[in-house]
Amino acid sequence: MANKIGFYTVVNTDTNEAKTEPLKFEDDPKSSRSFWIALLLLLGVVGWLVSGFILPAPPPSEESQSLSDRIIEPMAVIAETSIAKPVVQFFKNEGQALPDRDTTLRAQISGQISEVYVKKGEDVEANDVVAKFDTKELEAELERAQAELERAQREVENAIELQERGVATADRVSSAEAALAGARAQLAFAEDNLANTSITAPFAGRIETFELEPGEFIQVGSEIGRLVDNTPLTVAIQVPQISLGVLKNQQPARVKFITGEERAGLVTFVSTSATTATRTFLVEVEVSNSDGKIPAGISAEVEIPYGQVDAHFISPETLSLNEQGALGVKTVDDDNVVRFHDVEVIRATIEGLFVEGLPDEVQIITTGQGFVQDGELVNPQKGADN
């Protein structure tokens, strides 16, 4: 291939002389070869693309056809038939066992204790004497009050006689009569003290505390012990506002104590005024405790039946959440389409849950419900128990 010639100018910086010399270009044989290779590749790609329109595609293999069929088949799930049954509804809450009666024993008079008849922890009957005061001083006070009354009576008689004779004034008679009234009051007080020398139990129960010894002097109103009646017990629970309407007096109840004891009970009180702090209502359940085995103050769980509904018994694993976060159960209808039903848990047991919100008879998806959506076509299979 011929060389291509041009010209360029060279300037000598030392002499400032310009000199024109020829410029030569030579063709590279490798660049020409690359051009032809690129052209061949382009023609090959165009030919491959055109062949797809001209030549028919080969039929799909049996393996790929089977895979396609499996993809479009409905998903298999296990569904079991469930029929709603009547279920008793219960109100449940935690409470505390309280004594039926609880009182503080106090001294009715001032004086010295002469006798003590009970100890802490003993059972007593109503009107049993638990302690006695020494009566010597009280009897002496009674004699003095009687003597003072007699003197006051004589003073009134003398004042009246002198007034009739014109010697005494009306004021003297009034003063004598006032002294007589005071003497009568003092006598009544002395008689009352002597009548209250015995400290008695106001009702049958157990002496929980008792701090009194013979010879001890106590003042009127002093606390000497505590008497508790646990037969029956009263279990107090707090009921929220939303549940108050289902409870009423004389409803039967079941009480499970933390000790393991379980007893029947009866609702005896439903408050009509809410607690200010918690906005809950006090409800009391009376429980028989004639044997005294259940102590006061322990925790208890109360169950009160209040109604009956038709519900389905399901396993907790059957529950699902829809896209809105609602709790429900997925079922299969007659057309093998998945349906989501909102449900409400009526009662929870160790074995499972009772829920309402489903049709009376329904096919519940028990396996595979997490992989299908509401409205999806499925292939329901019977469970092992069906």
Coordinates of C-alpha atoms in Angstrom, one line a residue:
M1 CA 0.0 0.0 0.0
A2 CA 1.4 3.5 -1.0
N3 CA 2.8 5.8 1.6
K4 CA 1.0 9.1 2.2
I5 CA 3.3 12.2 2.3
G6 CA 2.7 15.6 3.9
F7 CA 4.9 18.5 5.1
Y8 CA 5.7 20.1 8.4
T9 CA 8.0 23.1 9.5
V10 CA 10.9 22.9 11.9
V11 CA 12.3 26.1 13.6
N12 CA 15.8 26.2 15.0
T13 CA 15.7 28.1 18.2
D14 CA 19.4 29.0 18.2
T15 CA 19.5 30.6 14.7
N16 CA 15.7 31.3 14.2
E17 CA 15.9 29.6 10.8
A18 CA 12.8 27.7 9.6
K19 CA 13.1 24.5 7.6
T20 CA 10.3 22.6 5.9
E21 CA 10.5 18.7 5.8
P22 CA 8.2 16.1 4.4
L23 CA 5.7 14.2 6.8
K24 CA 5.1 10.6 6.0
F25 CA 2.0 8.4 7.0
E26 CA 1.9 4.6 6.6
D27 CA -1.2 2.3 6.8
D28 CA -1.3 -0.3 9.6
P29 CA -2.3 -3.7 8.3
K30 CA -3.7 -4.8 11.7
S31 CA -6.3 -2.0 11.7
S32 CA -7.7 -3.2 8.4
R33 CA -8.0 -6.8 9.8
S34 CA -10.0 -5.6 12.9
F35 CA -12.5 -3.9 10.6
W36 CA -13.3 -7.1 8.8
I37 CA -13.6 -9.1 12.0
A38 CA -16.2 -6.6 13.5
L39 CA -18.2 -6.7 10.2
L40 CA -18.4 -10.6 10.4
L41 CA -19.5 -10.5 14.0
L42 CA -22.3 -8.0 13.2
L43 CA -23.6 -10.2 10.3
G44 CA -23.6 -13.2 12.6
V45 CA -25.8 -11.5 15.3
V46 CA -28.2 -10.3 12.7
G47 CA -28.5 -13.8 11.2
W48 CA -29.2 -15.3 14.7
L49 CA -32.0 -12.8 15.4
V50 CA -33.6 -13.4 12.0
S51 CA -33.5 -17.2 12.5
G52 CA -35.9 -16.9 15.4
F53 CA -38.7 -15.6 13.1
I54 CA -38.0 -18.0 10.3
L55 CA -37.3 -21.3 12.0
P56 CA -40.0 -22.8 14.3
A57 CA -39.2 -23.3 18.0
P58 CA -38.7 -26.8 19.3
P59 CA -41.6 -28.2 21.4
P60 CA -41.1 -28.0 25.2
S61 CA -39.7 -31.1 27.0
E62 CA -41.9 -33.2 29.2
E63 CA -40.0 -32.1 32.3
S64 CA -40.6 -28.4 31.6
Q65 CA -44.3 -29.0 30.8
S66 CA -44.7 -30.9 34.1
L67 CA -43.1 -28.1 36.0
S68 CA -45.4 -25.5 34.4
D69 CA -48.5 -27.6 35.4
R70 CA -47.3 -27.8 39.0
I71 CA -46.9 -24.1 39.3
I72 CA -50.5 -23.3 38.3
E73 CA -52.1 -26.1 40.4
P74 CA -54.0 -24.8 43.6
M75 CA -52.0 -25.2 46.8
A76 CA -52.9 -28.2 49.0
V77 CA -54.1 -27.5 52.5
I78 CA -55.5 -29.6 55.3
A79 CA -59.1 -28.6 56.3
E80 CA -61.2 -30.2 59.1
T81 CA -64.9 -29.9 59.6
S82 CA -65.9 -28.0 62.8
I83 CA -69.5 -27.7 64.2
A84 CA -70.4 -25.0 66.7
K85 CA -71.5 -26.2 70.1
P86 CA -73.0 -24.3 73.1
V87 CA -70.3 -22.9 75.4
V88 CA -70.8 -21.2 78.8
Q89 CA -69.3 -17.8 79.1
F90 CA -67.4 -16.9 82.2
F91 CA -66.2 -13.7 83.8
K92 CA -62.8 -14.3 85.4
N93 CA -60.7 -12.2 87.7
E94 CA -58.2 -12.4 90.5
G95 CA -59.3 -11.4 94.0
Q96 CA -58.4 -11.7 97.7
A97 CA -60.0 -13.7 100.4
L98 CA -61.3 -11.6 103.3
P99 CA -62.8 -12.6 106.6
D100 CA -66.5 -12.3 106.8
R101 CA -66.2 -10.3 110.0
D102 CA -63.1 -8.7 111.5
T103 CA -63.2 -6.5 114.6
T104 CA -60.9 -5.0 117.2
L105 CA -61.6 -5.9 120.9
R106 CA -61.5 -2.8 123.1
A107 CA -61.9 -2.1 126.8
Q108 CA -65.3 -0.6 127.6
I109 CA -64.1 0.8 131.0
S110 CA -60.9 1.7 132.8
G111 CA -59.5 -0.6 135.4
Q112 CA -57.2 -3.5 136.4
I113 CA -57.4 -6.8 134.7
S114 CA -57.9 -9.7 137.1
E115 CA -58.5 -12.7 134.8
V116 CA -57.6 -13.6 131.2
Y117 CA -59.4 -16.6 129.7
V118 CA -58.1 -16.9 126.1
K119 CA -54.8 -16.9 124.1
K120 CA -53.9 -15.8 120.6
G121 CA -55.1 -18.3 118.0
E122 CA -58.0 -19.8 120.1
D123 CA -61.5 -20.1 118.7
V124 CA -64.3 -18.5 120.7
E125 CA -68.1 -18.4 120.5
A126 CA -70.3 -15.4 120.6
N127 CA -70.5 -13.8 124.0
D128 CA -67.6 -15.8 125.4
V129 CA -65.7 -13.9 128.2
V130 CA -62.1 -13.3 127.1
A131 CA -61.0 -11.2 130.2
K132 CA -62.4 -9.6 133.4
F133 CA -61.7 -6.5 135.4
D134 CA -61.0 -6.4 139.1
T135 CA -64.4 -5.4 140.7
K136 CA -63.2 -4.3 144.1
E137 CA -62.5 -0.7 143.1
L138 CA -65.6 -0.6 141.0
E139 CA -67.8 -1.8 143.8
A140 CA -66.4 0.8 146.1
E141 CA -67.2 3.5 143.5
L142 CA -70.7 2.2 143.3
E143 CA -71.1 2.5 147.1
R144 CA -69.8 6.0 147.1
A145 CA -72.2 7.0 144.3
Q146 CA -75.1 5.5 146.2
A147 CA -74.1 7.4 149.4
E148 CA -73.8 10.6 147.4
L149 CA -77.2 10.1 145.9
E150 CA -78.8 9.7 149.3
R151 CA -77.1 12.8 150.6
A152 CA -78.2 14.8 147.6
Q153 CA -81.8 13.7 148.1
R154 CA -81.8 14.8 151.8
E155 CA -80.3 18.1 150.7
V156 CA -83.2 18.7 148.3
E157 CA -85.8 17.8 150.9
N158 CA -84.2 20.2 153.4
A159 CA -84.1 23.0 150.9
I160 CA -87.7 22.6 150.0
E161 CA -88.8 22.5 153.7
L162 CA -86.8 25.7 154.4
Q163 CA -88.3 27.4 151.4
E164 CA -91.8 26.7 152.7
R165 CA -90.9 28.2 156.0
G166 CA -89.5 31.3 154.2
V167 CA -85.9 30.7 155.4
A168 CA -84.4 29.4 152.1
T169 CA -84.5 30.9 148.6
A170 CA -85.5 29.3 145.3
D171 CA -81.8 29.4 144.2
R172 CA -80.9 27.1 147.1
V173 CA -83.6 24.6 146.0
S174 CA -82.3 24.7 142.4
S175 CA -78.8 24.1 143.5
A176 CA -79.8 21.1 145.6
E177 CA -81.8 19.6 142.7
A178 CA -78.8 20.0 140.3
A179 CA -76.6 18.2 142.8
L180 CA -79.2 15.4 143.0
A181 CA -79.1 15.0 139.2
G182 CA -75.3 14.8 139.2
A183 CA -75.4 12.2 141.9
R184 CA -77.9 10.1 139.9
A185 CA -75.6 10.3 136.8
Q186 CA -72.6 9.3 138.8
L187 CA -74.5 6.3 140.2
A188 CA -75.5 5.2 136.7
F189 CA -71.9 5.5 135.6
A190 CA -70.7 3.3 138.5
E191 CA -73.4 0.8 137.8
D192 CA -72.5 0.7 134.1
N193 CA -68.8 0.2 134.9
L194 CA -69.6 -2.7 137.2
A195 CA -71.8 -4.2 134.5
N196 CA -68.9 -4.1 131.9
T197 CA -66.2 -5.8 133.9
S198 CA -66.3 -8.7 131.5
I199 CA -64.8 -8.3 128.0
T200 CA -66.7 -10.6 125.7
A201 CA -66.5 -11.8 122.0
P202 CA -69.2 -10.0 119.9
F203 CA -69.3 -13.0 117.5
A204 CA -67.8 -16.5 117.0
G205 CA -64.4 -16.5 115.5
R206 CA -60.7 -16.8 116.1
I207 CA -58.5 -14.6 118.3
E208 CA -55.9 -13.3 115.9
T209 CA -54.1 -11.0 118.3
F210 CA -54.4 -10.7 122.1
E211 CA -52.1 -8.6 124.2
L212 CA -53.4 -8.6 127.8
E213 CA -52.0 -10.0 131.1
P214 CA -53.6 -10.3 134.6
G215 CA -52.8 -7.3 136.8
E216 CA -52.5 -4.9 133.9
F217 CA -54.2 -1.6 134.2
I218 CA -55.9 -0.4 131.0
Q219 CA -57.8 2.7 130.0
V220 CA -61.3 2.8 128.5
G221 CA -61.0 2.3 124.7
S222 CA -57.7 0.5 124.8
E223 CA -57.1 -2.1 122.1
I224 CA -56.6 -5.5 123.6
G225 CA -57.0 -7.9 120.6
R226 CA -58.4 -8.8 117.2
L227 CA -61.2 -11.2 116.5
V228 CA -61.7 -12.7 113.0
D229 CA -64.5 -14.8 111.5
N230 CA -63.5 -16.8 108.5
T231 CA -66.7 -18.8 108.2
P232 CA -67.7 -17.9 105.6
L233 CA -65.0 -16.1 103.6
T234 CA -65.6 -13.2 101.4
V235 CA -63.6 -13.0 98.1
A236 CA -63.4 -9.4 96.8
I237 CA -62.7 -8.7 93.1
Q238 CA -62.5 -5.6 91.1
V239 CA -64.7 -5.6 87.9
P240 CA -64.0 -3.3 84.9
Q241 CA -66.8 -1.1 83.7
I242 CA -67.4 -3.1 80.5
S243 CA -68.1 -6.3 82.4
L244 CA -70.3 -4.9 85.2
G245 CA -73.6 -5.5 83.3
V246 CA -73.2 -9.3 83.2
L247 CA -72.9 -9.6 87.0
K248 CA -75.7 -9.5 89.6
N249 CA -76.5 -10.7 93.2
Q250 CA -77.1 -14.4 93.8
Q251 CA -75.1 -15.5 90.7
P252 CA -73.3 -18.8 91.4
A253 CA -69.5 -18.7 91.2
R254 CA -66.5 -20.9 91.4
V255 CA -63.4 -19.9 93.4
K256 CA -59.9 -21.4 93.1
F257 CA -57.6 -20.4 95.9
I258 CA -53.8 -20.2 95.6
T259 CA -53.6 -23.1 98.2
G260 CA -55.2 -25.4 95.7
E261 CA -58.6 -25.4 97.4
E262 CA -61.6 -25.0 95.2
R263 CA -65.0 -24.0 96.5
A264 CA -68.4 -23.0 95.2
G265 CA -69.5 -19.4 96.0
L266 CA -72.3 -16.9 95.6
V267 CA -72.2 -13.3 94.5
T268 CA -73.5 -11.3 97.5
F269 CA -72.6 -7.7 96.6
V270 CA -72.2 -5.7 93.4
S271 CA -71.1 -2.1 93.9
T272 CA -72.9 0.7 92.1
S273 CA -70.1 3.2 92.6
A274 CA -66.7 2.9 90.8
T275 CA -63.4 3.3 92.6
T276 CA -62.0 6.7 91.7
A277 CA -58.5 5.6 91.1
T278 CA -59.1 2.5 88.9
R279 CA -62.7 3.1 87.7
T280 CA -63.5 -0.5 88.7
F281 CA -66.4 -1.8 90.8
L282 CA -66.2 -4.0 93.9
V283 CA -67.9 -7.4 93.7
E284 CA -68.0 -9.8 96.7
V285 CA -68.4 -13.5 96.5
E286 CA -69.3 -15.5 99.6
V287 CA -67.5 -18.9 100.0
S288 CA -68.3 -21.5 102.7
N289 CA -65.4 -22.2 105.0
S290 CA -67.0 -24.1 107.9
D291 CA -63.9 -26.3 108.4
G292 CA -61.7 -23.2 108.6
K293 CA -59.1 -24.6 106.2
I294 CA -58.9 -21.6 104.0
P295 CA -57.1 -18.6 105.6
A296 CA -58.1 -15.0 105.0
G297 CA -55.8 -12.8 102.9
I298 CA -54.7 -15.3 100.3
S299 CA -55.2 -14.8 96.5
A300 CA -58.0 -16.5 94.6
E301 CA -59.3 -16.8 91.1
V302 CA -63.1 -16.3 90.6
E303 CA -65.2 -17.6 87.7
I304 CA -68.7 -16.4 87.3
P305 CA -70.9 -17.9 84.5
Y306 CA -73.1 -15.3 82.9
G307 CA -74.3 -16.6 79.5
Q308 CA -74.1 -19.2 76.7
V309 CA -73.0 -18.8 73.1
D310 CA -72.4 -21.2 70.1
A311 CA -68.6 -21.4 69.6
H312 CA -66.0 -23.6 67.8
F313 CA -63.2 -25.3 69.6
I314 CA -59.9 -24.7 67.7
S315 CA -56.1 -25.0 68.3
P316 CA -54.3 -21.7 68.9
E317 CA -52.1 -22.5 65.8
T318 CA -55.2 -22.2 63.6
L319 CA -55.5 -18.4 64.3
S320 CA -54.2 -16.0 61.7
L321 CA -53.9 -12.2 61.2
N322 CA -55.2 -10.5 58.1
E323 CA -53.5 -7.5 56.4
Q324 CA -55.4 -5.2 58.7
G325 CA -54.0 -7.1 61.8
A326 CA -57.4 -8.5 62.7
L327 CA -57.5 -11.9 64.5
G328 CA -59.3 -14.6 62.6
V329 CA -59.6 -18.1 61.1
K330 CA -59.1 -19.1 57.5
T331 CA -61.7 -21.6 56.1
V332 CA -62.6 -23.2 52.8
D333 CA -66.0 -22.7 51.2
D334 CA -67.9 -25.1 48.9
D335 CA -65.9 -23.7 45.9
N336 CA -62.6 -24.5 47.6
V337 CA -61.9 -20.8 48.0
V338 CA -60.2 -19.5 51.1
R339 CA -62.3 -17.2 53.4
F340 CA -61.0 -15.2 56.3
H341 CA -63.4 -14.8 59.3
D342 CA -62.9 -12.4 62.2
V343 CA -63.3 -14.3 65.5
E344 CA -63.5 -13.5 69.2
V345 CA -62.0 -15.8 71.8
I346 CA -64.7 -16.7 74.3
R347 CA -62.8 -19.0 76.5
A348 CA -59.2 -20.3 76.7
T349 CA -58.2 -23.7 78.1
I350 CA -55.1 -25.7 78.2
E351 CA -56.3 -27.9 75.3
G352 CA -57.4 -25.0 73.0
L353 CA -59.7 -22.0 72.4
F354 CA -63.4 -21.5 72.0
V355 CA -64.1 -18.8 69.4
E356 CA -67.2 -17.2 67.9
G357 CA -67.7 -15.5 64.6
L358 CA -67.7 -18.6 62.3
P359 CA -70.7 -20.2 60.6
D360 CA -72.3 -23.1 62.5
E361 CA -70.6 -25.7 60.3
V362 CA -67.4 -24.8 58.5
Q363 CA -64.2 -26.3 57.0
I364 CA -61.3 -24.8 59.0
I365 CA -57.8 -24.8 57.5
T366 CA -55.6 -26.4 60.1
T367 CA -52.4 -26.9 58.1
G368 CA -51.1 -24.5 55.4
Q369 CA -53.2 -21.5 56.4
G370 CA -50.0 -19.4 56.6
F371 CA -49.3 -19.9 52.9
V372 CA -52.7 -18.9 51.4
Q373 CA -54.7 -15.7 51.3
D374 CA -58.3 -14.8 51.5
G375 CA -60.0 -15.4 48.1
E376 CA -57.3 -17.9 46.9
L377 CA -58.3 -21.2 45.2
V378 CA -56.9 -24.2 47.1
N379 CA -56.9 -28.0 47.1
P380 CA -58.3 -29.0 50.5
Q381 CA -57.3 -32.3 51.9
K382 CA -58.8 -34.2 54.8
G383 CA -56.8 -34.3 58.1
A384 CA -55.8 -37.6 59.8
D385 CA -58.7 -37.3 62.2
N386 CA -61.4 -36.9 59.5

